[in-house]
Coordinates of C-alpha atoms and ligand atoms in Angstrom, one line a residue:
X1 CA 15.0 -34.2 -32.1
X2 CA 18.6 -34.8 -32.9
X3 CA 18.6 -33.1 -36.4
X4 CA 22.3 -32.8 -37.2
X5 CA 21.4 -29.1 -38.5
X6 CA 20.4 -28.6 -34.6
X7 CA 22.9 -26.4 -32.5
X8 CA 24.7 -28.0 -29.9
X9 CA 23.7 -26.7 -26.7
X10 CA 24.9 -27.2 -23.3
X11 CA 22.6 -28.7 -20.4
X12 CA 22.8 -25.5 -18.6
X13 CA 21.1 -23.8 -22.2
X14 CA 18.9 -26.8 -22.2
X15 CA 17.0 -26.0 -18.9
X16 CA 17.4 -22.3 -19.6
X17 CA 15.6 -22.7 -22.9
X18 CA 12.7 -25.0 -21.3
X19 CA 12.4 -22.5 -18.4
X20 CA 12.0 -19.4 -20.7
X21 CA 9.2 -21.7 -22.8
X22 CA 6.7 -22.3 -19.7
X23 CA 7.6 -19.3 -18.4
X24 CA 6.2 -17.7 -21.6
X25 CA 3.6 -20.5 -22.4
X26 CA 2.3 -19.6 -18.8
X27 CA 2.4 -15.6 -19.2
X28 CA 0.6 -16.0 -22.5
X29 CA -2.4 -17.4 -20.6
X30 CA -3.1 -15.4 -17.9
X31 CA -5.4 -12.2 -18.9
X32 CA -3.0 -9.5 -18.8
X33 CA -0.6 -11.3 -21.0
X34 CA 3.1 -10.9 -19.2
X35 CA 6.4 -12.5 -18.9
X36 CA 8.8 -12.1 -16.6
X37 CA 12.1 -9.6 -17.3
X38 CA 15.0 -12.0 -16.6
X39 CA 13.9 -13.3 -20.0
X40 CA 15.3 -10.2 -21.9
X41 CA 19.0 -11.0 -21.2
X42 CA 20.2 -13.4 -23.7
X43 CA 23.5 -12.2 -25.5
X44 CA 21.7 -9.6 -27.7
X45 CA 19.6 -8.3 -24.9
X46 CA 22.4 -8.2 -22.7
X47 CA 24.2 -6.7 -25.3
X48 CA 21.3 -4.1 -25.6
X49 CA 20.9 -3.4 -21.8
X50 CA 24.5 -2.4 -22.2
X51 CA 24.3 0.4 -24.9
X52 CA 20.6 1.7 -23.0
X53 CA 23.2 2.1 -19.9
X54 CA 25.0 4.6 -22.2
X55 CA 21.9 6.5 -23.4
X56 CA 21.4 10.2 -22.4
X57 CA 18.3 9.6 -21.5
X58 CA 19.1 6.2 -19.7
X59 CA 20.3 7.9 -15.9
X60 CA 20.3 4.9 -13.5
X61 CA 23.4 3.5 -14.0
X62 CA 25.2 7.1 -14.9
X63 CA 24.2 8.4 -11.5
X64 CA 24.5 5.0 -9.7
X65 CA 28.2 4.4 -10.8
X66 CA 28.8 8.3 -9.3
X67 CA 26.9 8.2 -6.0
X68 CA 29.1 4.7 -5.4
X69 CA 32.1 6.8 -6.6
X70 CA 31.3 9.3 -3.6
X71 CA 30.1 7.4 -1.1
X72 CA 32.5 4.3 -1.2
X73 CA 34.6 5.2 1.7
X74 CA 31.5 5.5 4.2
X75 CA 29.7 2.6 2.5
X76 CA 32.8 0.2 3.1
X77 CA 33.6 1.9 6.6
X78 CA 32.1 -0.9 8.9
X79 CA 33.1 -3.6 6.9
X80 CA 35.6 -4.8 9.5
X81 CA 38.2 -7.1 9.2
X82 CA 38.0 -10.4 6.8
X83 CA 34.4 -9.1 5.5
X84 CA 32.7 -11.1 2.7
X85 CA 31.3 -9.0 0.2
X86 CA 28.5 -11.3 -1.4
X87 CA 27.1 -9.7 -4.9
X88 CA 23.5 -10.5 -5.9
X89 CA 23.4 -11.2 -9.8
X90 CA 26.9 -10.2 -9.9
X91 CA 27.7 -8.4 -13.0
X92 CA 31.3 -7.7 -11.8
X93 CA 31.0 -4.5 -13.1
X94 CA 32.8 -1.0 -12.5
X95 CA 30.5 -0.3 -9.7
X96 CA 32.0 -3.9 -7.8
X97 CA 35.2 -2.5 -8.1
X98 CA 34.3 0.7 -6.9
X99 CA 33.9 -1.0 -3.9
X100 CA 36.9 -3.5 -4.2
X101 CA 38.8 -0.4 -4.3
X102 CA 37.6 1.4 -1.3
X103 CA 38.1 -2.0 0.9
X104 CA 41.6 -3.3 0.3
X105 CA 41.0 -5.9 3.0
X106 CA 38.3 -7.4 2.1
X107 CA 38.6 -11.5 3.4
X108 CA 36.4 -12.5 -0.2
X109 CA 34.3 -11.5 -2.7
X110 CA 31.5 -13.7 -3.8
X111 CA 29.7 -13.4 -7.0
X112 CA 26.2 -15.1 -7.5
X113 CA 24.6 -15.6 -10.6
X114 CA 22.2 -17.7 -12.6
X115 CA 24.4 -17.9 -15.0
X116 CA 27.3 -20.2 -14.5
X117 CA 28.9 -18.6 -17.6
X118 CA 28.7 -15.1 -16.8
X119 CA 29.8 -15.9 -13.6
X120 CA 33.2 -17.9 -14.4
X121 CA 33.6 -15.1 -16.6
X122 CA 33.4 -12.3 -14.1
X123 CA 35.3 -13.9 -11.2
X124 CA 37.9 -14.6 -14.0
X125 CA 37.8 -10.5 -14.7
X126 CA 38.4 -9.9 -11.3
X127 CA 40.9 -12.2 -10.5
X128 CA 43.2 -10.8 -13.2
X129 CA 42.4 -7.5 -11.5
X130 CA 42.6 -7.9 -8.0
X131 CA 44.9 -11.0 -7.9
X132 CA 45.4 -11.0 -3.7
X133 CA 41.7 -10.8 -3.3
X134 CA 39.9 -14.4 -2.8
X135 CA 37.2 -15.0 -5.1
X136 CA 34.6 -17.8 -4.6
X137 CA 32.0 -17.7 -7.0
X138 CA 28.8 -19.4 -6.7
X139 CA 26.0 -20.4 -9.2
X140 CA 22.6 -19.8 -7.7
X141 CA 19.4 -18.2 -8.2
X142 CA 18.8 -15.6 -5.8
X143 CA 15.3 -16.2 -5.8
X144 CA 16.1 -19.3 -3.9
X145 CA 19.2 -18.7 -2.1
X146 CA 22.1 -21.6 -0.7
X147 CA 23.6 -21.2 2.1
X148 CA 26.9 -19.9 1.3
X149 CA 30.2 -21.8 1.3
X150 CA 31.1 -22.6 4.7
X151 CA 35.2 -22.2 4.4
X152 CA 35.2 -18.3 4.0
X153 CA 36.5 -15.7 6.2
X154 CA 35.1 -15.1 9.1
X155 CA 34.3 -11.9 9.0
X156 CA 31.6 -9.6 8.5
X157 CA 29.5 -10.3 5.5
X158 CA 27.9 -7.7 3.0
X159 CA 25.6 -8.4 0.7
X160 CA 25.9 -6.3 -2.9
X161 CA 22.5 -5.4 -4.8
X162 CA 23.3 -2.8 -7.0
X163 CA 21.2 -2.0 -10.2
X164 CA 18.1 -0.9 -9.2
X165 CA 17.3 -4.8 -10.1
X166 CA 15.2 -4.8 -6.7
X167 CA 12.7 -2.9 -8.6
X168 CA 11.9 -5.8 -11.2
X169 CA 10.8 -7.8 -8.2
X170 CA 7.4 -8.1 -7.1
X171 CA 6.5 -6.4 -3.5
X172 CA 5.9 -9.5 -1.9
X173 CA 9.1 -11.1 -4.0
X174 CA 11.1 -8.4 -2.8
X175 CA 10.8 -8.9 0.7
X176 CA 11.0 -12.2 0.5
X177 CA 14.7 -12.0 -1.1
X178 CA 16.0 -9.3 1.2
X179 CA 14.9 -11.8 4.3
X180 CA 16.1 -14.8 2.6
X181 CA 19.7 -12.6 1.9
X182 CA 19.7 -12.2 5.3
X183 CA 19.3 -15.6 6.8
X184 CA 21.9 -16.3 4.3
X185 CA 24.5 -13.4 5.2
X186 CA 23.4 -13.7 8.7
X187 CA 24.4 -12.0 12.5
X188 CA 25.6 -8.8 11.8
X189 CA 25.4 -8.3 8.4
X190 CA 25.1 -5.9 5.9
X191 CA 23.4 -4.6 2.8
X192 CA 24.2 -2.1 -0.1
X193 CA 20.7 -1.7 -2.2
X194 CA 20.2 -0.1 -5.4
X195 CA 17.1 1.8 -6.0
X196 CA 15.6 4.3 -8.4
X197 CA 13.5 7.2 -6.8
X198 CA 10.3 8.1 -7.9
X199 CA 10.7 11.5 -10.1
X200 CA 8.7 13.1 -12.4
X201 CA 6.8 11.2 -15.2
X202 CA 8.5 12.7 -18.2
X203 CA 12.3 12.0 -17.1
X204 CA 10.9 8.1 -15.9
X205 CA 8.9 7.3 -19.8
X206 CA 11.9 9.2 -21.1
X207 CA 14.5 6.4 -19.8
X208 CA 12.3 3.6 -20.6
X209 CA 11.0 5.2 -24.2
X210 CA 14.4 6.8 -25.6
X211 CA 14.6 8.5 -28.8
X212 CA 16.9 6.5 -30.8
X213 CA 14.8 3.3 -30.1
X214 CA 17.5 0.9 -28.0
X215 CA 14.6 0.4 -25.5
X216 CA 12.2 -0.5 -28.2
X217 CA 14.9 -2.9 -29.5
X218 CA 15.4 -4.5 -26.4
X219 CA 11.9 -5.0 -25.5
X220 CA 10.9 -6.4 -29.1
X221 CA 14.1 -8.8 -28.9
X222 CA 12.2 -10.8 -26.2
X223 CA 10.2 -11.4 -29.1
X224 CA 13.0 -12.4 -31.6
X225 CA 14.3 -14.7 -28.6
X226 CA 10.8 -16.6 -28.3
X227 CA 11.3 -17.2 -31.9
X228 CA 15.3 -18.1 -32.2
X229 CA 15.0 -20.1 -29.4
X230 CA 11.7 -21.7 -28.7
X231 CA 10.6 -21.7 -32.6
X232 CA 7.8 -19.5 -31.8
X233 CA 6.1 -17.6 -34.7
X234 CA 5.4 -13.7 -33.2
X235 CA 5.3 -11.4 -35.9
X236 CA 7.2 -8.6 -34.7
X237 CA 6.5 -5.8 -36.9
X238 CA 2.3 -6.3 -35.4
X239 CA 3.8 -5.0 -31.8
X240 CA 5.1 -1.5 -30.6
X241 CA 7.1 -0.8 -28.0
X242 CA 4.9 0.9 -24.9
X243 CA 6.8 2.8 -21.6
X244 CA 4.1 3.5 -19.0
X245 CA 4.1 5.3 -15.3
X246 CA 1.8 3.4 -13.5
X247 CA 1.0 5.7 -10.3
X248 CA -0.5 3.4 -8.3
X249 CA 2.2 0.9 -7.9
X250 CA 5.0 3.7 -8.3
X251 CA 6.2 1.5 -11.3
X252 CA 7.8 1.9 -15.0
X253 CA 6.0 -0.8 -16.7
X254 CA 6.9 -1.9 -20.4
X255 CA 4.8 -3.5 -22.5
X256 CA 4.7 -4.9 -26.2
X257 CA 1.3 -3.9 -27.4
X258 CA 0.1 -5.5 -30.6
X259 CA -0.5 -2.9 -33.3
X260 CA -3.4 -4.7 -35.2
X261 CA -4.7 -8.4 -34.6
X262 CA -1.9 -11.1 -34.6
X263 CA -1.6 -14.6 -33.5
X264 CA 1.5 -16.6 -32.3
X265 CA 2.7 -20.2 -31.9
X266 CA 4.4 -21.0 -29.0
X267 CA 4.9 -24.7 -28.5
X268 CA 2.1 -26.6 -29.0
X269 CA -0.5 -23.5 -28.3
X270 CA -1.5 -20.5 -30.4
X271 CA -2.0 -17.4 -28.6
X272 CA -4.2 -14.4 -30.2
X273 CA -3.7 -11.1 -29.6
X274 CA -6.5 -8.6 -29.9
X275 CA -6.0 -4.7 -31.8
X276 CA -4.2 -3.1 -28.7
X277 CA -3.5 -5.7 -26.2
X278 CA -0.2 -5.4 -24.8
X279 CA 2.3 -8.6 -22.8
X280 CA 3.7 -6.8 -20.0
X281 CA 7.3 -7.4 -19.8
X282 CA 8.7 -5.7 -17.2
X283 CA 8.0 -3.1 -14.4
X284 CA 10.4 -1.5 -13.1
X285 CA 9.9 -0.1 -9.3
X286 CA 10.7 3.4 -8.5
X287 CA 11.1 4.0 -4.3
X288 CA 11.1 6.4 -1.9
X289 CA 13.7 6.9 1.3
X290 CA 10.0 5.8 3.4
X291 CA 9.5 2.9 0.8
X292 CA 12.8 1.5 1.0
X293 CA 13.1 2.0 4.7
X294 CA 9.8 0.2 5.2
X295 CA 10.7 -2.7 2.7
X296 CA 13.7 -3.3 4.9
X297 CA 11.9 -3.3 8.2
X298 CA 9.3 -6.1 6.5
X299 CA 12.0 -8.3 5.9
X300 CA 14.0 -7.9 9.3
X301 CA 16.7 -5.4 8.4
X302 CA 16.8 -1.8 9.2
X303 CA 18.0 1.2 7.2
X304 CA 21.3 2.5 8.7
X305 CA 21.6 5.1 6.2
X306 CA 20.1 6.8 2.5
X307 CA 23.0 8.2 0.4
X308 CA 20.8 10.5 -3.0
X309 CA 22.6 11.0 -6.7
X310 CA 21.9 14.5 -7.8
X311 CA 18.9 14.6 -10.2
X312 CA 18.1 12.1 -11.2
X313 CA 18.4 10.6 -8.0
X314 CA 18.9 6.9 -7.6
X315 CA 19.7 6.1 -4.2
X316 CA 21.8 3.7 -1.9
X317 CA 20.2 2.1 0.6
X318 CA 22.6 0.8 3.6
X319 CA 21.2 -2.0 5.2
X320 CA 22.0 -3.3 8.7
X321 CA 20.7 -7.1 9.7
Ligands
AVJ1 C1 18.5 -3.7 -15.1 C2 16.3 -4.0 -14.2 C3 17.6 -2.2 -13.5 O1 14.6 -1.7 -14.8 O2 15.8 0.0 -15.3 C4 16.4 -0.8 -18.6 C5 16.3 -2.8 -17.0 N1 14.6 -2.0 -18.7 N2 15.6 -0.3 -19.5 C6 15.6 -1.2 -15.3 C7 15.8 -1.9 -18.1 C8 14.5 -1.0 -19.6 C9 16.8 -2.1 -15.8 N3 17.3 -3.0 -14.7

């Protein structure tokens, strides 16, 4: 096991890496193969998601980062005095400090992540930025949320979940987070979401399916990953890249579909895919103002207002607990 050729990993990689394998090992069995999306982000998917943010085609984060632009002043407006701005898979990006900017008074900012690296990271970026804010990050899966630290500010607190990362959630998985957020964030609170409308077909399979291929890349990587990291055998020139609207659960779904018969190791099972059949990697919700405002009510918040991008429209969704 110790091989001295063998990479030296950190503990936090070590439980990352025997996550992703039963997470995959698990996926692989079930009869629609799939595995979920959070999978796609080691350094060269992340590096990836980056340059598919820049694509023409790519509008989400384009029009996102403008609407934010806009509508920062009335978005921050009720913050109140020492308000906590909590930020949900923070990726401290130019959309936080869009909203740093708007709210000079903000008591803290607190970044959450999985990722205990990413995070240091971006608190680090915004510290050097913003060097009189307060900036408490803290590791966590927002799937199962901690109570947050208990010697912040005492004011308002906001929670941050920009992205249109809602939409990789499950229905049932996004309600449950949005209540759990607000246990967490508690009386009073507040909520910026991130959602991508429901448009026509051929701008949706356009983002997901552009014409230089970064999508394709990014969704076959998951592949490369199994195989870097958990020694897996997929043979990756057998699968094509596949962007689908699926009507019926108002979703982008991406799939790798195998080309021709192929068979791969993962751990200590083989798994055979037939001619066609695809593993479902990621769907990717698209809302309305009624679907969003209805997921709120389900989970015990209610919609205080709906701020639309121009085509194509992404949408802000305020939130009031
Ligand atoms: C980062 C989850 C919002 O679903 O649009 C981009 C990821 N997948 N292209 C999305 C993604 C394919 C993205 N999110």
């Amino acid at each position: 096991e110790d091989a001295p050729h063998e990479r030296k990993v950190s503990p936090e990689d070590d439980t990352q890496t025997a996550a992703f394998r039963r997470d995959l090992v698990q996926g692989l069995s079930r009869g629609q193969k799939a595995v979920p999306p959070k999978w796609f982000y080691d350094a060269e998917g992340s590096r990836l998601f980056e340059d598919i943010t820049a694509l023409p085609e790519y509008y989400p984060t384009r029009q996102e980062t403008a609407l934010l632009r806009d509508r920062a002043a009335a978005l921050t407006a009720d913050f109140g005095p020492d308000a906590v701005l909590v930020e949900f898979g923070s990726g401290a990006s130019e959309k936080t400090r869009l909203l740093l900017d708007a709210a000079p008074d903000l008591g803290a900012y607190v970044p959450l992540d999985i990722s205990e690296s990413a995070l240091l990271d971006a608190a680090a970026r915004i510290r050097a930025d913003y060097p009189r804010l307060r900036v408490q990050p803290v590791p966590g899966d927002f799937e199962h949320l901690a109570p947050l630290p208990d010697d912040l500010p005492h004011g308002r607190r906001i929670g941050f979940f920009p992205g249109s990362t809602i939409g990789n959630l499950e229905p049932e998985e996004a309600v449950r987070f949005l209540a759990s957020a607000r246990r967490m964030l508690g009386e009073g609170a507040l909520f910026i979401l991130g959602v991508d409308l429901v448009k026509d077909p051929a701008t949706l399979v356009a983002a997901y399916d552009d014409s230089q291929g970064v999508t394709a890349a990014f969704n076959l990587n998951l592949l490369a990953r199994a195989n870097a990291e958990l020694g897996a055998d997929f043979d990756l020139g057998a699968f094509a890249h596949r962007a689908v609207w699926n009507p019926d659960q108002s979703r982008m779904e991406m799939h790798l579909q195998a080309a021709r018969q192929t068979a791969a190791r993962v751990g200590d099972s083989v798994f055979t895919f037939m001619a066609g059949e695809t593993l479902h990697t990621e769907s990717s919700r698209k809302f309305t103002q009624d679907s969003v405002a209805a997921l709120a009510k389900e989970s015990g918040w209610s919609m205080a207002g709906f701020e639309v991008s121009p085509e194509p429209s992404v949408a802000l969704a305020l939130l009031r607990g």
